Amino acid sequence: MSSTQASIKLLRLVQSQRVTAVIYVAARLGIAELLRDGSRPLGELVEATGANKQALGRLLIALSTIGICTVVEERYALTELGACLDGAATQSLKNWTIFEGQFLANSWTGLLDSIVTGKSAAQLLGLENSFDLMARDPEMVGVFNAAMTEGSRLAIPDVLGAYDFGTFAHLMDVGGGSGELLGAIAGQYPHIRGTIFDLPRCAESATGHLMRTGLSNRVKFMAGDFFQTIPSIADGIVMKNIIHDWSDERSLAILTNCRRALPEGGALLLVERIMPEFPNVSDEHKEQTLSDLLMLRGPGGLERTEKKYASLFRESGFTHTATYPAERLSVIEARAG
């Protein structure tokens, strides 16, 4: 590769934030919903969005170059990729796009401060963690919750395909939020009873989800704080993207409470990213390492290698027994005792 080619490659990487901005605007304008039922001319899209005609046309052309839509005879149509921006799509990423483009993009601009100090954005403002910071902005809380739901829906098929949950009689999702993961598990395994354990503010969304999916007779919501205590009611605990939010010290507090809650031989399942021992330039490793920096900047946690998870298990009274790859995530199994 010549020096010129290397410079151009670097330039494209540096400018990649522009792609996020373009997709974010499309999500906020509802372009995918407007094109859901077929192609439409620019004039109709202008009327529906209230946007400037010339500017919207330029945005749509940009969207066509990154595969979100197509332009045929002055009519715009969604691609399969663009359809994922539709809020009604089965695997929609509309809310995740808004979360990334509106909130995370702003947070990334302060990464230098976090690298220099080792502190998260919230800690730099004198707060304990990003969840306390987010609580100041109700809009951000709503977008965050919706984005996390979309992220769970995207990962659930891979998690269900990677691990056999059929051995559990009662499975508890600690930090389970609205219950997307546990609801999917219970839906696939009709004998399982379940408990979603999370803060009281999650009760309404979780119970509503269970009612809509017809699982409220087998899966219940229980309010509590996993830093304080976890009820001893299940033979298995699952936690998705919880431990990576927290430092080793705080993670050990959660894991120790999980150990106290489980019977001897009970299973703990962490659904997490696994950091590579020797990162390379692959897209997979890039995604993992960038998520690690996001944890530094955001909640103050980190992505961990498999060896690091095994170490945390030992310190909290567990034994790491197996790891099951689930595409972008893994199901990391440990047993109590």
XYZ file of C-alpha atoms in Angstrom:
337
model
C 0.000 0.000 0.000
C 1.386 3.395 -0.995
C 1.493 6.316 1.434
C -1.291 7.984 -0.563
C -3.492 4.893 -0.349
C -2.833 4.660 3.379
C -3.784 8.317 3.839
C -7.017 7.859 1.899
C -7.883 4.755 3.938
C -7.276 6.679 7.155
C -9.334 9.607 5.871
C -12.303 7.321 5.256
C -12.036 5.946 8.769
C -11.896 9.438 10.244
C -14.937 10.514 8.248
C -17.047 7.490 9.222
C -18.877 9.594 11.808
C -20.612 11.289 8.877
C -22.313 8.026 7.949
C -23.735 7.749 11.470
C -25.035 11.318 11.233
C -26.773 10.668 7.908
C -28.476 7.490 9.125
C -29.470 9.242 12.360
C -31.249 12.021 10.448
C -33.071 9.439 8.345
C -34.264 7.738 11.528
C -35.449 10.987 13.099
C -37.330 11.996 9.941
C -39.009 8.579 9.729
C -37.822 7.928 6.178
C -38.126 4.148 6.555
C -41.713 4.370 7.761
C -42.612 6.698 4.891
C -41.193 4.229 2.355
C -42.534 1.129 4.103
C -45.312 0.501 1.593
C -43.378 1.299 -1.566
C -41.447 3.945 -3.468
C -42.441 7.603 -3.284
C -41.368 10.776 -5.082
C -39.393 13.492 -3.349
C -42.355 15.862 -3.186
C -44.385 13.458 -1.047
C -41.457 12.932 1.308
C -40.985 16.690 1.640
C -44.651 17.141 2.512
C -44.581 14.304 5.044
C -41.371 15.374 6.813
C -41.619 19.147 6.534
C -38.002 19.223 5.370
C -36.458 21.537 2.806
C -36.892 19.971 -0.640
C -33.370 20.497 -1.908
C -31.748 19.467 1.367
C -33.889 16.346 1.722
C -33.059 15.341 -1.838
C -29.374 15.624 -1.050
C -29.826 13.528 2.105
C -31.646 10.809 0.158
C -28.887 10.693 -2.449
C -26.353 10.229 0.353
C -28.538 7.485 1.854
C -28.605 5.728 -1.514
C -24.792 5.626 -1.630
C -24.609 3.775 1.687
C -27.351 1.317 0.814
C -30.278 2.653 2.848
C -32.470 3.468 -0.152
C -32.474 3.386 -3.945
C -33.402 6.032 -6.501
C -35.235 4.894 -9.649
C -36.885 7.387 -12.015
C -36.977 10.084 -9.331
C -38.699 7.812 -6.837
C -37.108 6.628 -3.619
C -37.450 3.091 -2.233
C -36.149 1.265 0.838
C -33.522 -1.435 0.654
C -33.465 -4.448 2.968
C -30.840 -2.584 4.991
C -32.934 0.571 5.192
C -35.990 -1.375 6.330
C -34.201 -1.986 9.664
C -34.698 1.742 10.402
C -38.456 1.193 10.459
C -39.586 1.283 14.083
C -42.109 -1.474 13.352
C -39.557 -3.880 11.840
C -39.002 -7.171 13.652
C -35.306 -6.414 14.061
C -35.590 -2.635 14.077
C -32.561 -0.532 14.985
C -34.312 2.825 14.838
C -33.992 3.596 18.537
C -30.414 2.320 18.622
C -29.615 4.662 15.728
C -31.112 7.622 17.602
C -29.251 6.646 20.773
C -25.961 6.366 18.878
C -26.437 9.479 16.760
C -27.869 11.808 19.376
C -26.338 10.741 22.673
C -23.324 8.488 22.153
C -21.882 10.654 19.377
C -21.721 13.547 21.816
C -20.173 11.363 24.503
C -17.400 10.145 22.204
C -16.143 13.707 21.774
C -14.982 13.583 25.390
C -13.011 10.355 24.996
C -9.695 12.207 25.342
C -10.645 13.306 28.856
C -11.502 9.728 29.816
C -8.259 8.355 28.392
C -6.174 10.961 30.222
C -7.963 10.571 33.570
C -9.275 6.992 33.414
C -12.692 8.341 34.436
C -16.068 8.043 32.755
C -18.039 11.054 31.553
C -20.213 10.881 34.670
C -17.246 10.623 37.029
C -15.689 13.690 35.417
C -18.881 15.533 36.385
C -18.718 14.265 39.976
C -21.348 11.533 39.574
C -20.912 7.858 40.337
C -21.922 6.401 36.970
C -23.566 7.131 33.638
C -26.943 5.849 34.813
C -27.063 8.671 37.369
C -26.087 11.112 34.624
C -28.708 9.731 32.232
C -31.428 10.047 34.872
C -31.158 13.825 34.475
C -32.547 13.558 30.935
C -35.928 11.770 30.640
C -35.693 11.743 26.844
C -32.357 9.960 27.000
C -33.737 7.402 29.472
C -36.572 6.585 27.078
C -34.299 6.293 24.051
C -31.762 4.223 26.015
C -34.406 1.744 27.194
C -35.808 1.388 23.688
C -32.322 0.947 22.226
C -31.448 -1.748 24.767
C -34.665 -3.582 23.899
C -33.725 -3.503 20.212
C -30.227 -4.741 21.020
C -31.649 -7.643 22.995
C -34.032 -8.607 20.202
C -31.135 -8.628 17.757
C -29.034 -10.936 19.962
C -31.748 -13.276 21.253
C -31.906 -15.695 18.265
C -28.141 -16.251 18.498
C -28.285 -16.766 22.280
C -31.138 -19.269 21.975
C -29.235 -21.096 19.271
C -26.020 -21.221 21.280
C -27.232 -22.546 24.631
C -29.680 -25.197 25.838
C -31.771 -23.628 28.605
C -33.920 -26.743 28.947
C -32.215 -27.967 32.107
C -33.580 -25.111 34.229
C -36.779 -25.270 36.239
C -36.651 -21.639 37.380
C -34.446 -19.097 35.624
C -33.918 -15.569 36.928
C -32.781 -12.718 34.671
C -30.854 -10.353 36.935
C -30.961 -6.856 35.482
C -33.506 -8.179 32.995
C -35.126 -4.841 32.135
C -38.264 -5.277 30.084
C -37.882 -9.060 29.956
C -37.084 -9.533 26.278
C -34.455 -12.231 26.859
C -36.217 -14.182 29.594
C -39.501 -13.918 27.732
C -37.895 -15.441 24.637
C -36.330 -18.242 26.686
C -39.611 -19.020 28.434
C -41.392 -18.934 25.099
C -39.076 -21.578 23.687
C -39.058 -23.734 26.848
C -42.670 -24.078 28.076
C -41.711 -25.792 31.347
C -39.506 -22.957 32.608
C -40.713 -20.572 35.272
C -38.927 -17.257 35.378
C -38.272 -14.091 37.343
C -37.160 -10.748 35.963
C -35.182 -9.032 38.716
C -34.478 -5.332 38.248
C -35.047 -1.877 39.693
C -38.661 -0.797 40.370
C -38.613 1.568 37.395
C -38.536 -1.476 35.064
C -41.720 -3.001 36.466
C -44.206 -1.393 34.093
C -42.367 -2.262 30.875
C -41.595 -5.811 32.046
C -45.123 -6.660 33.193
C -46.548 -5.129 30.025
C -44.236 -7.237 27.865
C -45.162 -10.400 29.771
C -48.866 -9.673 29.357
C -48.503 -9.067 25.619
C -46.571 -12.287 25.112
C -48.891 -14.399 27.255
C -46.146 -15.346 29.716
C -47.395 -13.602 32.853
C -48.593 -16.909 34.319
C -45.037 -18.322 34.336
C -42.728 -15.301 34.436
C -42.975 -12.579 37.089
C -41.222 -9.297 37.782
C -39.496 -8.751 41.125
C -38.065 -5.380 42.139
C -34.682 -5.105 43.800
C -31.077 -3.930 43.572
C -28.445 -6.487 42.554
C -25.816 -4.568 44.522
C -27.796 -5.209 47.718
C -29.188 -8.732 47.524
C -30.584 -11.217 45.013
C -33.417 -13.586 46.002
C -32.691 -17.321 46.330
C -35.547 -18.586 44.185
C -33.958 -20.007 41.023
C -31.646 -22.812 39.962
C -30.122 -20.598 37.279
C -29.295 -16.915 36.791
C -28.758 -15.198 33.447
C -27.368 -11.687 33.004
C -27.051 -10.040 29.604
C -24.641 -7.118 29.177
C -24.640 -6.343 32.891
C -21.144 -7.148 34.138
C -19.435 -5.190 31.351
C -21.058 -2.024 32.730
C -19.084 -2.185 35.962
C -15.564 -2.129 37.365
C -14.030 -5.327 38.745
C -14.892 -4.272 42.290
C -18.541 -3.620 41.546
C -18.792 -6.672 39.281
C -17.532 -8.856 42.125
C -20.244 -7.431 44.374
C -22.900 -8.470 41.838
C -21.383 -11.885 41.220
C -21.010 -12.567 44.948
C -24.698 -11.817 45.437
C -25.473 -14.194 42.569
C -23.442 -16.908 44.316
C -25.352 -16.404 47.557
C -28.639 -16.667 45.661
C -27.848 -19.922 43.859
C -27.873 -23.462 45.256
C -24.719 -25.570 45.119
C -24.143 -26.460 41.485
C -26.520 -23.745 40.265
C -25.654 -22.127 36.960
C -24.697 -18.538 36.238
C -24.871 -17.471 32.595
C -23.291 -14.216 31.464
C -24.214 -13.059 27.983
C -21.355 -10.729 27.121
C -18.803 -9.766 24.542
C -15.440 -11.456 24.946
C -12.382 -9.334 24.316
C -9.752 -11.050 22.155
C -6.482 -11.966 23.839
C -4.600 -10.803 20.747
C -6.676 -8.237 18.812
C -6.259 -7.935 15.050
C -7.721 -5.626 12.400
C -10.885 -7.710 11.803
C -14.302 -6.077 12.026
C -15.161 -8.373 14.948
C -12.165 -7.291 17.006
C -12.717 -3.651 16.100
C -16.276 -3.893 17.397
C -15.157 -5.482 20.670
C -12.394 -2.966 21.372
C -14.581 0.033 20.517
C -17.242 -1.311 22.862
C -14.559 -1.526 25.541
C -13.790 2.177 25.092
C -17.501 2.940 25.181
C -17.697 1.203 28.553
C -14.805 3.369 29.775
C -16.486 6.552 28.600
C -20.021 5.517 29.610
C -20.788 3.426 32.698
C -17.138 3.021 33.697
C -16.939 -0.718 33.036
C -14.965 -2.733 30.516
C -15.112 -5.625 28.097
C -13.137 -8.629 29.366
C -11.247 -11.597 28.007
C -12.419 -15.115 28.787
C -9.532 -15.479 31.244
C -10.622 -12.327 33.062
C -14.177 -13.623 33.409
C -12.805 -16.922 34.779
C -10.824 -14.931 37.356
C -13.914 -12.983 38.447
C -15.802 -16.260 38.780
C -13.136 -17.754 41.042
C -13.090 -14.678 43.275
C -16.866 -14.800 43.704
C -17.226 -18.533 44.380
C -17.931 -19.846 40.876
C -16.117 -22.173 38.501
C -16.030 -21.317 34.809
C -17.360 -24.405 33.025
C -17.886 -23.468 29.362
C -18.204 -20.677 26.834
C -20.711 -20.845 23.985
C -20.160 -18.428 21.070
C -23.338 -16.606 20.027
C -22.163 -14.530 17.063
C -21.243 -11.070 18.421
C -21.764 -12.210 22.020
C -21.027 -15.357 24.016
C -22.856 -17.279 26.725
C -20.283 -17.737 29.496
C -21.314 -20.493 31.895
C -20.161 -20.877 35.502
C -21.312 -23.153 38.309
C -21.676 -22.324 41.985
C -19.274 -24.161 44.259
